[in-house]
Amino acid sequence: MQTAPVKFNFDLDLGRRQERNSIVSDTAMAAMLAKARAEGYEQGLADGGQSAAAKAAQRLTLAAESLAGHTATMTAALDDRTRQTLAEAVELAATIGRKLAAHLLVREPVGEIDALLTECLASLDGVPHLVIRCAPELADAIREVATVRVSASGFAGRLVVLGDPELAQGDGKIEWVDGGLVRDRALLEAEIDGRITAYLAAKGISRSSMANLAAGENEQ
């Protein structure tokens, strides 16, 4: 016996199915939007952090460059000041030396020539005569001192003391047949100045530039 076919009843409500599908789609969309927002927020934080770090690094670089520039300027200024101080110290020592020498010549005007005579008598032997030239106002005092020195040394030659108007006080010349000695204060000061200039130049210091720098500071 053949069974009668069963009727297929449509038990689906298409309207409700559409509503259910719509509800699922909205939920999925909301989840997708929430996820997108979360991902966007996280990415924004990451990008913001990178941007802040980059700006901080840039500011740090600029600050380091500025500090390096200021440091270089300060170092150069310090080097200039150190060189100027050294030059001033040397110049001061030379000035004090000149003043002391001048005062010594005033107190003991024959002292330089006496020292010069003592120096040459130790090496003279068999010289027929010895001539001493000095400032005219010192001739008598030099003659007395020289006579004592010559006698004490055993010098047997003739002693001549002459006043020379071209010689400054403290300067003198001692001459013999084949030689002589000269004491010239101006030449000595020039030699000292030359040595000072050479010493400062070896330290990288120009006396003229230091003088100009000092003059500029004095004007300020």
Short mmCIF file of C-alpha atoms in Angstrom, two decimals:
data_model
loop_
_atom_site.label_atom_id
_atom_site.label_comp_id
_atom_site.label_asym_id
_atom_site.label_seq_id
_atom_site.Cartn_x
_atom_site.Cartn_y
_atom_site.Cartn_z
CA MET A 1 0.00 0.00 0.00
CA GLN A 2 1.38 3.27 -1.08
CA THR A 3 1.57 5.92 1.54
CA ALA A 4 0.01 9.19 0.57
CA PRO A 5 2.53 11.96 0.22
CA VAL A 6 2.74 14.34 3.07
CA LYS A 7 1.90 17.89 2.35
CA PHE A 8 4.82 20.29 2.79
CA ASN A 9 3.68 23.08 4.99
CA PHE A 10 5.73 26.26 4.90
CA ASP A 11 6.22 26.95 8.56
CA LEU A 12 8.70 29.76 7.98
CA ASP A 13 7.64 33.33 8.48
CA LEU A 14 9.70 35.18 5.94
CA GLY A 15 9.00 38.47 7.61
CA ARG A 16 10.34 37.29 10.92
CA ARG A 17 13.34 35.60 9.25
CA GLN A 18 14.18 38.92 7.65
CA GLU A 19 13.88 40.58 11.04
CA ARG A 20 16.16 38.02 12.63
CA ASN A 21 18.72 38.40 9.86
CA SER A 22 18.55 42.18 10.28
CA ILE A 23 19.15 41.89 14.00
CA VAL A 24 22.20 39.66 13.48
CA SER A 25 23.61 42.04 10.92
CA ASP A 26 23.27 45.06 13.21
CA THR A 27 24.99 43.20 16.05
CA ALA A 28 27.82 42.14 13.83
CA MET A 29 28.14 45.67 12.52
CA ALA A 30 28.23 47.07 16.04
CA ALA A 31 30.93 44.60 16.99
CA MET A 32 32.89 45.48 13.90
CA LEU A 33 32.56 49.19 14.68
CA ALA A 34 33.64 48.62 18.28
CA LYS A 35 36.64 46.63 17.13
CA ALA A 36 37.51 49.29 14.59
CA ARG A 37 37.24 51.97 17.23
CA ALA A 38 39.47 49.97 19.58
CA GLU A 39 42.02 49.33 16.88
CA GLY A 40 41.90 52.96 15.83
CA TYR A 41 42.34 54.10 19.42
CA GLU A 42 45.31 51.80 19.93
CA GLN A 43 46.85 52.90 16.65
CA GLY A 44 46.25 56.50 17.58
CA LEU A 45 48.02 56.00 20.88
CA ALA A 46 50.93 54.29 19.12
CA ASP A 47 51.17 57.00 16.47
CA GLY A 48 50.84 59.71 19.09
CA GLY A 49 53.55 58.12 21.17
CA GLN A 50 55.84 57.90 18.18
CA SER A 51 55.10 61.49 17.29
CA ALA A 52 55.79 62.68 20.84
CA ALA A 53 59.00 60.66 20.95
CA ALA A 54 60.07 62.07 17.61
CA LYS A 55 59.34 65.62 18.75
CA ALA A 56 61.14 65.00 22.03
CA ALA A 57 64.13 63.59 20.15
CA GLN A 58 64.11 66.60 17.84
CA ARG A 59 63.96 69.02 20.77
CA LEU A 60 66.77 67.12 22.48
CA THR A 61 68.88 67.28 19.32
CA LEU A 62 68.31 71.03 19.00
CA ALA A 63 69.14 71.54 22.68
CA ALA A 64 72.31 69.47 22.31
CA GLU A 65 73.36 71.48 19.25
CA SER A 66 72.68 74.74 21.09
CA LEU A 67 74.62 73.53 24.13
CA ALA A 68 77.51 72.46 21.93
CA GLY A 69 77.53 75.88 20.29
CA HIS A 70 77.51 77.67 23.64
CA THR A 71 80.21 75.34 24.96
CA ALA A 72 82.42 76.01 21.95
CA THR A 73 81.93 79.75 22.39
CA MET A 74 82.69 79.56 26.10
CA THR A 75 85.75 77.39 25.46
CA ALA A 76 87.05 79.83 22.85
CA ALA A 77 86.45 82.75 25.21
CA LEU A 78 88.17 80.88 28.03
CA ASP A 79 91.15 80.07 25.81
CA ASP A 80 91.40 83.72 24.77
CA ARG A 81 91.19 84.83 28.39
CA THR A 82 93.83 82.29 29.45
CA ARG A 83 96.19 83.47 26.72
CA GLN A 84 95.52 87.09 27.64
CA THR A 85 96.20 86.37 31.32
CA LEU A 86 99.48 84.67 30.43
CA ALA A 87 100.49 87.58 28.20
CA GLU A 88 99.58 90.08 30.91
CA ALA A 89 101.59 88.14 33.51
CA VAL A 90 104.67 88.05 31.28
CA GLU A 91 104.33 91.73 30.40
CA LEU A 92 103.91 92.61 34.07
CA ALA A 93 107.04 90.65 35.00
CA ALA A 94 109.01 92.40 32.24
CA THR A 95 107.74 95.82 33.34
CA ILE A 96 108.66 95.13 36.96
CA GLY A 97 112.09 93.95 35.83
CA ARG A 98 112.69 97.17 33.89
CA LYS A 99 111.62 99.30 36.83
CA LEU A 100 113.80 97.39 39.25
CA ALA A 101 116.76 97.71 36.89
CA ALA A 102 116.18 101.46 36.59
CA HIS A 103 116.03 101.89 40.37
CA LEU A 104 119.16 99.76 40.79
CA LEU A 105 121.05 101.94 38.31
CA VAL A 106 120.03 105.05 40.24
CA ARG A 107 121.23 103.53 43.52
CA GLU A 108 124.39 101.92 42.15
CA PRO A 109 125.28 103.65 38.87
CA VAL A 110 128.72 102.01 38.61
CA GLY A 111 127.55 98.51 39.48
CA GLU A 112 126.96 97.34 35.89
CA ILE A 113 130.34 98.51 34.65
CA ASP A 114 132.05 97.08 37.73
CA ALA A 115 130.46 93.70 37.00
CA LEU A 116 131.50 93.96 33.36
CA LEU A 117 135.10 94.79 34.31
CA THR A 118 135.28 91.90 36.78
CA GLU A 119 134.03 89.55 34.06
CA CYS A 120 136.68 90.53 31.52
CA LEU A 121 139.69 90.80 33.90
CA ALA A 122 139.42 87.08 34.67
CA SER A 123 140.30 86.24 31.05
CA LEU A 124 142.80 89.00 30.16
CA ASP A 125 146.49 88.18 30.23
CA GLY A 126 149.31 90.16 28.64
CA VAL A 127 147.02 92.89 27.27
CA PRO A 128 148.97 96.17 26.97
CA HIS A 129 146.08 98.48 27.81
CA LEU A 130 142.45 98.48 28.84
CA VAL A 131 140.00 101.27 27.92
CA ILE A 132 136.75 101.81 29.78
CA ARG A 133 134.09 104.09 28.26
CA CYS A 134 131.15 105.27 30.37
CA ALA A 135 128.78 108.20 30.88
CA PRO A 136 130.83 111.36 31.60
CA GLU A 137 129.30 111.89 35.05
CA LEU A 138 130.46 108.43 36.14
CA ALA A 139 134.05 108.64 34.86
CA ASP A 140 135.67 109.50 38.19
CA ALA A 141 133.75 106.89 40.18
CA ILE A 142 134.47 104.24 37.53
CA ARG A 143 138.18 105.12 37.54
CA GLU A 144 138.40 104.54 41.30
CA VAL A 145 136.60 101.22 41.18
CA ALA A 146 138.52 100.05 38.10
CA THR A 147 141.88 100.88 39.66
CA VAL A 148 141.07 98.69 42.68
CA ARG A 149 139.87 95.84 40.45
CA VAL A 150 142.89 95.98 38.16
CA SER A 151 145.35 96.00 41.04
CA ALA A 152 143.65 93.07 42.72
CA SER A 153 143.67 91.05 39.51
CA GLY A 154 147.37 91.57 38.79
CA PHE A 155 146.71 93.28 35.48
CA ALA A 156 149.97 94.94 34.39
CA GLY A 157 148.71 96.96 31.42
CA ARG A 158 147.61 100.56 31.21
CA LEU A 159 144.12 101.52 32.38
CA VAL A 160 142.24 104.32 30.60
CA VAL A 161 138.79 105.58 31.64
CA LEU A 162 136.95 107.91 29.23
CA GLY A 163 133.62 109.70 29.56
CA ASP A 164 131.45 109.19 26.45
CA PRO A 165 128.42 111.52 26.12
CA GLU A 166 126.69 108.98 23.84
CA LEU A 167 126.52 106.40 26.62
CA ALA A 168 123.60 106.36 29.05
CA GLN A 169 124.11 105.93 32.77
CA GLY A 170 124.81 102.27 33.49
CA ASP A 171 125.97 101.57 29.94
CA GLY A 172 129.64 101.01 29.28
CA LYS A 173 132.28 99.64 26.95
CA ILE A 174 135.51 97.89 27.84
CA GLU A 175 138.00 97.59 25.00
CA TRP A 176 141.42 96.04 24.52
CA VAL A 177 143.62 95.36 21.53
CA ASP A 178 141.76 92.40 20.05
CA GLY A 179 138.39 92.43 21.80
CA GLY A 180 135.93 94.14 24.06
CA LEU A 181 132.69 93.97 26.00
CA VAL A 182 129.62 96.19 25.76
CA ARG A 183 126.79 96.79 28.21
CA ASP A 184 123.89 98.52 26.42
CA ARG A 185 120.66 98.64 28.35
CA ALA A 186 118.54 99.48 25.28
CA LEU A 187 119.91 96.46 23.41
CA LEU A 188 119.31 94.24 26.43
CA GLU A 189 115.68 95.40 26.70
CA ALA A 190 115.18 94.81 22.97
CA GLU A 191 116.56 91.29 23.35
CA ILE A 192 114.28 90.66 26.32
CA ASP A 193 111.28 91.91 24.34
CA GLY A 194 112.24 89.62 21.48
CA ARG A 195 112.41 86.63 23.78
CA ILE A 196 109.05 87.51 25.34
CA THR A 197 107.49 87.79 21.89
CA ALA A 198 108.97 84.44 20.87
CA TYR A 199 107.77 82.78 24.08
CA LEU A 200 104.22 84.08 23.68
CA ALA A 201 104.19 83.14 19.98
CA ALA A 202 105.11 79.58 20.95
CA LYS A 203 101.99 79.62 23.15
CA GLY A 204 99.89 80.87 20.24
CA ILE A 205 99.70 84.42 21.59
CA SER A 206 100.23 87.57 19.57
CA ARG A 207 101.32 90.51 21.71
CA SER A 208 99.60 92.97 19.37
CA SER A 209 96.28 91.05 19.36
CA MET A 210 96.35 90.69 23.14
CA ALA A 211 97.06 94.41 23.47
CA ASN A 212 94.11 95.22 21.20
CA LEU A 213 91.87 92.85 23.14
CA ALA A 214 92.89 94.39 26.44
CA ALA A 215 92.31 97.89 25.04
CA GLY A 216 88.85 96.85 23.91
CA GLU A 217 88.00 95.50 27.36
CA ASN A 218 89.26 98.69 28.99
CA GLU A 219 87.02 100.77 26.72
CA GLN A 220 84.03 98.68 27.75
#
